[in-house]
Amino acid sequence: MKKLKKLIKKEIERQKETINLIPSENYVSKDILYALGSPLTNKYSEGYPGKRYYPGNKIYDEIEEYVKNLALRAFNLSEREWSVNVQPYSGSPANIAVYLALMKPKEKLLGFSLTSGGHLTHGHYVNYSGKLFKVKQYSVNPKTGLLDYEEIYKLAKKFKPKVIVSGITAYPRIIDFKKFGEIATEVGAFHLADISHIAGLVLAKLHPSPFPYADVVTTTTHKTLRGPRGAIIFMRKELEETINKSVFPGLQGGPHNNVIAAMGIMFEEAMKKNFINYQKQIISNSKKLAEELIKAGFNLWTNGTDNHLMVIDLKPLNLLGKTAEELLEQANILANRNSLPNDQSPFNPSGLRLGTPAVTTRGMKEREMIKIAEFIKRILINRENPFKIKKEVVDFLKNFPLPY
Ligand code: DSN
């Protein structure tokens, strides 16, 4: 305990003294930490409310029903059309549970390639989504860097997938879920929209919603939604039974009740007006950071951003993503290396992915984005000593406290 207490304290200090630009990370509130650290972690409640495999679950039934209801309300979904499962341990198992509900092994999945901005669970060969199913992947147009819906349509028509997955981890532009929905309908496929990265923006109506055009929507809860590590599956009513069975008993065991309660607090927070302002600020900050980085001399993939993230193309600077990541980390700035569609080798990515959800939670605005772009320029372009800049970074962060 002594050792771990010390390490946890050290990690809290690291979080306080680091500019976190990893677009999939965030800081939760004290209330969310309270639920996560509560004795709700002690109980087994395999099954679903009213149909558990263990006694003593009355309170857990109430909690789960309440959180499911909040999830539907937060995204303005009608209970007649949509159901929700709040038990997935995280985004990857949520996607796998959906695939296993909608497809038999060896059936066809069409997904977004990782190097173009998709996710491992969108059919990558190292992931079970790529091993269990027959996969084709769409990429972006190499010239524009944008999703090419005409090409996706042609691919889908030829391949005839059972499931088409849309969604991103490193694509800085708006996704046209309507087009994905139309393509899926045309070829008779299910459309799974994985909105893990952009769920907060969708909830705040700052990104077009996938719900009218999807059969299933999955999201993690710890990114722009600013909740605990976990995931949620929204599904059309008629898919409820199959998908619920796929989550449990198909794939998972007992739900993490402390996490489910924390998701409830996340939704209560997300339904307050200042959450919408928070999401707006994420985008304003992202656009400002992109603009300043371009001014500083960086090349951005697709020349900017519409959402919470951007990717720097480091090739013109003769820098590898890994080197840039390490140099920034030496100055207490975190951004992660990322493949770009035109990379020679996926093992040496030449992209650097940055995003604004975490720094926006700390209260930073456009003015601070100018400062952050300047730090990055000094380290990666001017090649100033990052250890010297670290002192300035730590000082700068003193004005932006964390909630804990
Ligand atoms: N690892 C997440 C990200 O960083 O985007 C996706 O699962």
XYZ file of C-alpha atoms and ligand atoms in Angstrom:
411
model
C 0.000 0.000 0.000
C 2.790 2.394 0.967
C 4.556 1.836 -2.329
C 1.381 2.209 -4.373
C 0.233 5.283 -2.446
C 3.550 6.863 -3.279
C 3.250 5.908 -6.940
C -0.322 7.229 -7.168
C 0.801 10.514 -5.629
C 3.650 10.684 -8.114
C 1.265 10.061 -10.984
C -1.087 12.826 -9.788
C 1.935 15.174 -9.750
C 2.850 14.036 -13.276
C -0.674 14.806 -14.469
C -0.547 18.239 -12.832
C 2.803 19.108 -14.409
C 2.110 17.820 -17.919
C 0.387 19.420 -20.896
C -1.713 16.504 -22.126
C -2.511 16.726 -25.827
C -3.418 13.054 -26.293
C -6.878 13.438 -27.863
C -8.304 10.286 -26.296
C -7.541 11.280 -22.702
C -9.226 13.592 -20.219
C -9.569 14.379 -16.491
C -12.640 13.265 -14.561
C -14.362 15.183 -11.797
C -14.071 14.388 -8.090
C -17.655 13.079 -8.159
C -16.729 10.537 -10.818
C -13.681 9.506 -8.789
C -15.980 9.089 -5.779
C -18.197 6.612 -7.659
C -15.203 4.768 -9.106
C -13.621 4.352 -5.700
C -16.865 3.361 -3.988
C -17.799 -0.057 -2.500
C -19.948 -0.665 -5.593
C -16.862 -2.490 -6.826
C -17.613 -5.319 -4.390
C -20.648 -6.903 -6.030
C -21.256 -9.496 -8.717
C -24.320 -8.795 -10.834
C -23.972 -10.905 -13.967
C -27.057 -10.507 -16.085
C -29.264 -7.471 -16.519
C -31.647 -5.550 -14.228
C -34.387 -7.905 -13.005
C -32.548 -10.934 -14.480
C -29.375 -11.360 -12.444
C -27.484 -14.526 -11.679
C -26.678 -13.428 -8.108
C -28.803 -12.243 -5.178
C -28.477 -8.830 -3.557
C -28.783 -6.759 -6.716
C -31.827 -4.554 -6.107
C -29.731 -1.403 -5.772
C -27.591 -2.322 -8.776
C -30.727 -2.828 -10.854
C -31.836 0.664 -9.909
C -28.427 2.134 -10.706
C -28.164 0.419 -14.093
C -31.712 1.375 -15.135
C -31.070 4.976 -14.075
C -27.818 5.181 -16.042
C -29.366 3.597 -19.141
C -32.150 6.118 -18.978
C -29.669 8.985 -18.632
C -27.689 7.686 -21.624
C -30.777 7.733 -23.850
C -31.813 11.178 -22.599
C -28.342 12.656 -23.049
C -28.359 11.729 -26.744
C -32.064 12.558 -27.176
C -33.010 9.018 -28.128
C -36.497 7.616 -27.927
C -36.941 4.494 -25.826
C -39.242 3.146 -28.496
C -36.442 3.046 -31.077
C -33.229 2.641 -29.106
C -31.860 0.476 -26.322
C -28.612 0.833 -24.504
C -26.114 -1.472 -22.832
C -23.842 0.212 -20.286
C -21.879 -2.904 -19.298
C -19.002 -3.072 -21.845
C -15.661 -2.917 -20.088
C -14.228 -0.672 -22.792
C -14.397 0.269 -26.471
C -12.658 -2.784 -27.948
C -14.861 -5.387 -26.219
C -17.919 -3.279 -27.070
C -17.084 -3.425 -30.781
C -16.237 -7.120 -30.674
C -19.514 -7.870 -28.855
C -21.432 -6.036 -31.589
C -19.622 -7.869 -34.399
C -20.210 -11.238 -32.747
C -23.891 -10.401 -32.422
C -24.288 -9.317 -36.039
C -21.911 -11.692 -37.823
C -20.813 -15.295 -37.731
C -17.081 -15.915 -37.978
C -15.852 -15.576 -41.589
C -18.672 -13.200 -42.540
C -17.651 -9.863 -44.026
C -16.664 -6.669 -42.285
C -15.802 -3.391 -43.982
C -13.853 -1.003 -41.746
C -11.590 2.026 -41.694
C -7.865 1.256 -41.868
C -5.804 2.188 -38.841
C -3.199 4.053 -40.886
C -5.900 6.296 -42.340
C -7.388 7.153 -38.970
C -9.535 4.129 -38.040
C -9.095 1.748 -35.108
C -7.605 -1.696 -34.464
C -11.118 -3.095 -33.940
C -12.185 -1.835 -37.350
C -10.708 -4.963 -38.950
C -6.946 -4.706 -38.413
C -5.232 -8.063 -38.992
C -3.640 -8.143 -35.520
C -7.041 -7.692 -33.855
C -9.777 -10.309 -33.481
C -11.946 -8.168 -35.754
C -9.418 -8.923 -38.499
C -8.849 -12.543 -37.547
C -12.422 -13.751 -37.084
C -14.022 -12.033 -40.031
C -13.284 -11.553 -43.697
C -12.198 -7.951 -43.873
C -11.778 -5.204 -46.422
C -10.753 -1.750 -45.313
C -11.329 1.659 -46.812
C -8.721 4.405 -46.569
C -8.723 8.106 -47.221
C -8.126 9.695 -50.596
C -4.312 9.969 -50.750
C -4.470 13.417 -52.354
C -6.993 15.119 -50.090
C -6.576 12.994 -46.971
C -10.381 12.868 -46.786
C -12.815 9.972 -46.650
C -13.875 9.229 -50.216
C -17.514 8.122 -49.996
C -17.703 7.224 -53.681
C -14.805 4.805 -53.232
C -16.328 3.380 -50.045
C -19.570 2.828 -51.912
C -17.808 1.027 -54.776
C -15.883 -1.133 -52.319
C -19.025 -1.980 -50.354
C -20.962 -2.852 -53.511
C -18.274 -5.257 -54.653
C -17.460 -6.750 -51.244
C -21.049 -6.984 -49.915
C -20.156 -6.780 -46.203
C -22.494 -7.809 -43.427
C -21.278 -4.894 -41.281
C -19.815 -1.513 -42.201
C -18.085 0.331 -39.390
C -17.585 4.091 -39.422
C -15.657 6.067 -36.816
C -12.215 7.451 -36.191
C -9.259 7.744 -33.875
C -7.053 10.049 -35.926
C -9.190 11.640 -38.642
C -9.453 15.392 -38.072
C -12.535 16.039 -40.184
C -16.314 15.622 -39.990
C -17.646 12.134 -40.717
C -20.634 11.975 -43.024
C -22.657 9.346 -41.170
C -25.574 9.907 -43.531
C -23.478 8.701 -46.458
C -22.312 5.668 -44.469
C -25.942 4.903 -43.629
C -26.977 5.185 -47.268
C -24.141 2.910 -48.396
C -25.038 0.344 -45.734
C -28.720 0.390 -46.714
C -27.869 0.100 -50.402
C -25.685 -3.005 -49.901
C -27.829 -4.537 -47.151
C -25.237 -4.177 -44.368
C -25.565 -3.169 -40.752
C -24.008 0.218 -40.006
C -22.021 0.408 -36.771
C -20.905 3.934 -35.919
C -18.076 3.950 -33.396
C -18.162 7.482 -31.984
C -15.651 6.890 -29.173
C -13.600 9.967 -30.007
C -16.369 12.377 -30.866
C -19.202 11.344 -28.514
C -18.993 14.586 -26.534
C -19.164 16.636 -29.729
C -22.150 14.601 -30.955
C -23.931 14.990 -27.617
C -23.400 18.758 -27.797
C -24.646 18.770 -31.429
C -21.301 20.069 -32.676
C -20.772 17.059 -34.932
C -23.527 15.522 -37.080
C -25.239 12.692 -35.246
C -24.874 9.108 -36.464
C -28.093 7.967 -34.776
C -30.528 8.519 -37.665
C -28.233 6.546 -39.982
C -26.892 3.712 -37.834
C -28.123 0.387 -36.508
C -25.665 0.399 -33.651
C -23.573 3.167 -32.075
C -20.680 2.387 -29.732
C -18.672 4.818 -27.671
C -16.080 4.780 -24.965
C -16.909 7.037 -22.049
C -13.485 8.383 -21.106
C -12.628 10.598 -24.077
C -14.609 13.742 -24.986
C -17.438 12.477 -22.752
C -15.056 12.954 -19.792
C -16.249 9.937 -17.836
C -14.734 6.752 -16.415
C -12.909 4.189 -18.571
C -15.714 2.106 -20.059
C -18.035 1.902 -23.033
C -21.667 1.952 -24.070
C -23.565 0.305 -26.902
C -26.663 1.979 -28.322
C -28.678 -0.351 -30.517
C -31.893 -0.310 -32.462
C -34.634 -1.928 -30.387
C -34.835 -5.009 -32.612
C -31.128 -5.767 -32.008
C -31.356 -5.421 -28.233
C -31.688 -9.076 -27.335
C -28.920 -10.329 -29.624
C -26.448 -7.646 -28.626
C -27.178 -7.886 -24.904
C -26.616 -11.649 -25.094
C -23.403 -11.065 -26.947
C -22.068 -8.751 -24.203
C -23.193 -11.127 -21.450
C -22.945 -14.141 -21.379
C -21.244 -14.112 -24.796
C -18.151 -12.096 -24.041
C -18.071 -10.609 -20.558
C -18.732 -11.617 -16.990
C -19.966 -9.398 -14.184
C -20.389 -5.704 -14.952
C -18.171 -3.154 -13.211
C -20.886 -1.489 -11.155
C -18.668 1.286 -9.825
C -17.911 2.262 -13.431
C -21.589 2.154 -14.398
C -22.449 4.505 -11.513
C -19.585 6.786 -12.582
C -21.064 6.830 -16.101
C -24.282 8.076 -14.515
C -22.437 10.989 -12.959
C -20.756 11.619 -16.311
C -24.177 11.887 -18.006
C -25.534 14.143 -15.255
C -22.539 16.420 -15.857
C -22.947 16.150 -19.626
C -26.541 17.344 -19.466
C -25.564 20.636 -17.852
C -25.213 23.708 -20.013
C -21.544 24.211 -19.221
C -20.773 20.847 -20.813
C -21.945 22.237 -24.171
C -19.666 25.237 -23.633
C -16.847 22.844 -22.773
C -17.340 20.973 -26.072
C -17.483 24.265 -27.995
C -14.235 25.327 -26.371
C -12.593 21.994 -27.276
C -13.263 22.747 -30.952
C -12.259 26.437 -30.748
C -9.043 25.420 -29.024
C -8.388 22.707 -31.575
C -8.874 25.086 -34.488
C -6.677 27.705 -32.839
C -3.919 25.213 -32.052
C -4.010 23.961 -35.651
C -3.853 27.516 -36.996
C -0.895 28.392 -34.759
C 0.988 25.204 -35.620
C 0.577 25.949 -39.332
C 1.787 29.528 -38.737
C 4.779 28.088 -36.884
C 5.719 26.058 -39.977
C 4.191 22.628 -39.349
C 2.349 20.619 -42.014
C -1.004 19.370 -40.786
C -2.738 16.365 -42.308
C -5.710 17.790 -44.293
C -4.403 21.267 -43.379
C -6.369 21.633 -40.210
C -9.235 20.236 -38.193
C -13.012 20.260 -37.725
C -12.972 18.344 -34.470
C -10.928 17.884 -31.303
C -7.762 16.527 -32.920
C -5.120 17.132 -35.562
C -2.150 15.223 -36.962
C 1.183 16.841 -37.783
C 3.018 15.368 -40.766
C 6.640 15.335 -39.589
C 8.185 14.202 -42.878
C 9.136 17.723 -44.023
C 11.023 18.169 -40.740
C 12.863 14.873 -41.210
C 11.602 13.738 -37.842
C 10.076 10.422 -36.847
C 6.883 10.406 -34.815
C 8.669 8.535 -32.047
C 11.461 11.104 -31.839
C 9.000 14.002 -31.737
C 6.955 12.242 -29.064
C 10.087 11.718 -26.943
C 11.366 15.274 -27.354
C 8.007 16.691 -26.293
C 7.788 14.311 -23.343
C 11.153 15.587 -22.128
C 9.443 18.980 -21.849
C 6.360 17.490 -20.113
C 4.190 17.745 -23.209
C 2.336 14.613 -24.334
C 1.227 13.995 -27.912
C 1.398 10.558 -29.495
C 3.006 9.253 -32.666
C 0.536 8.169 -35.293
C 0.685 6.587 -38.715
C -0.171 8.676 -41.722
C -1.777 7.172 -44.838
C 1.310 7.971 -46.925
C 3.841 6.470 -44.495
C 6.379 4.013 -45.922
C 6.215 1.741 -42.892
C 3.575 1.483 -40.167
C 6.378 0.716 -37.688
C 7.916 4.163 -38.094
C 4.953 6.506 -38.101
C 5.688 10.008 -39.254
C 2.591 11.600 -37.768
C 2.084 13.223 -34.385
C -1.505 13.285 -33.070
C -2.624 16.140 -30.817
C -5.958 17.097 -29.345
C -7.576 19.510 -26.943
C -10.139 17.716 -24.680
C -7.778 17.443 -21.688
C -6.242 20.924 -21.815
C -9.721 22.409 -22.263
C -10.848 20.647 -19.074
C -8.013 22.475 -17.326
C -9.601 25.769 -18.374
C -7.319 26.649 -21.262
C -8.575 28.858 -24.047
C -7.272 30.196 -27.382
C -4.563 32.291 -25.712
C -3.042 29.173 -24.179
C -3.136 27.381 -27.540
C -0.805 30.089 -28.888
C 1.569 29.354 -26.026
C 1.404 25.581 -26.526
C 2.078 25.900 -30.278
C 5.069 28.068 -29.405
C 6.435 25.422 -27.000
C 6.045 22.759 -29.695
C 7.734 24.948 -32.305
C 10.658 25.699 -29.997
C 11.173 21.988 -29.355
C 10.532 20.422 -32.762
C 11.515 23.196 -35.191
C 14.011 25.379 -33.308
C 15.342 22.295 -31.513
C 15.755 24.100 -28.190
C 16.666 21.957 -25.207
C 13.364 20.370 -24.070
C 14.567 20.012 -20.480
C 14.917 23.812 -20.313
C 11.404 24.295 -21.676
C 10.031 21.826 -19.105
C 10.501 24.441 -16.353
C 8.404 26.929 -18.352
C 5.743 24.262 -18.947
C 5.463 23.442 -15.246
C 5.200 27.162 -14.417
C 2.590 27.729 -17.109
C 0.448 24.873 -15.730
C 0.276 26.384 -12.248
C -2.602 28.553 -13.480
C -4.599 25.539 -14.684
C -5.319 23.264 -11.732
C -6.802 19.798 -12.018
C -10.045 18.925 -10.203
C -8.108 16.716 -7.731
N -6.404 4.198 -27.814
C -7.462 5.054 -28.289
C -6.933 6.303 -28.887
O -5.943 6.784 -28.401
O -7.507 6.809 -29.834
C -8.388 4.351 -29.198
O -8.777 3.155 -28.617
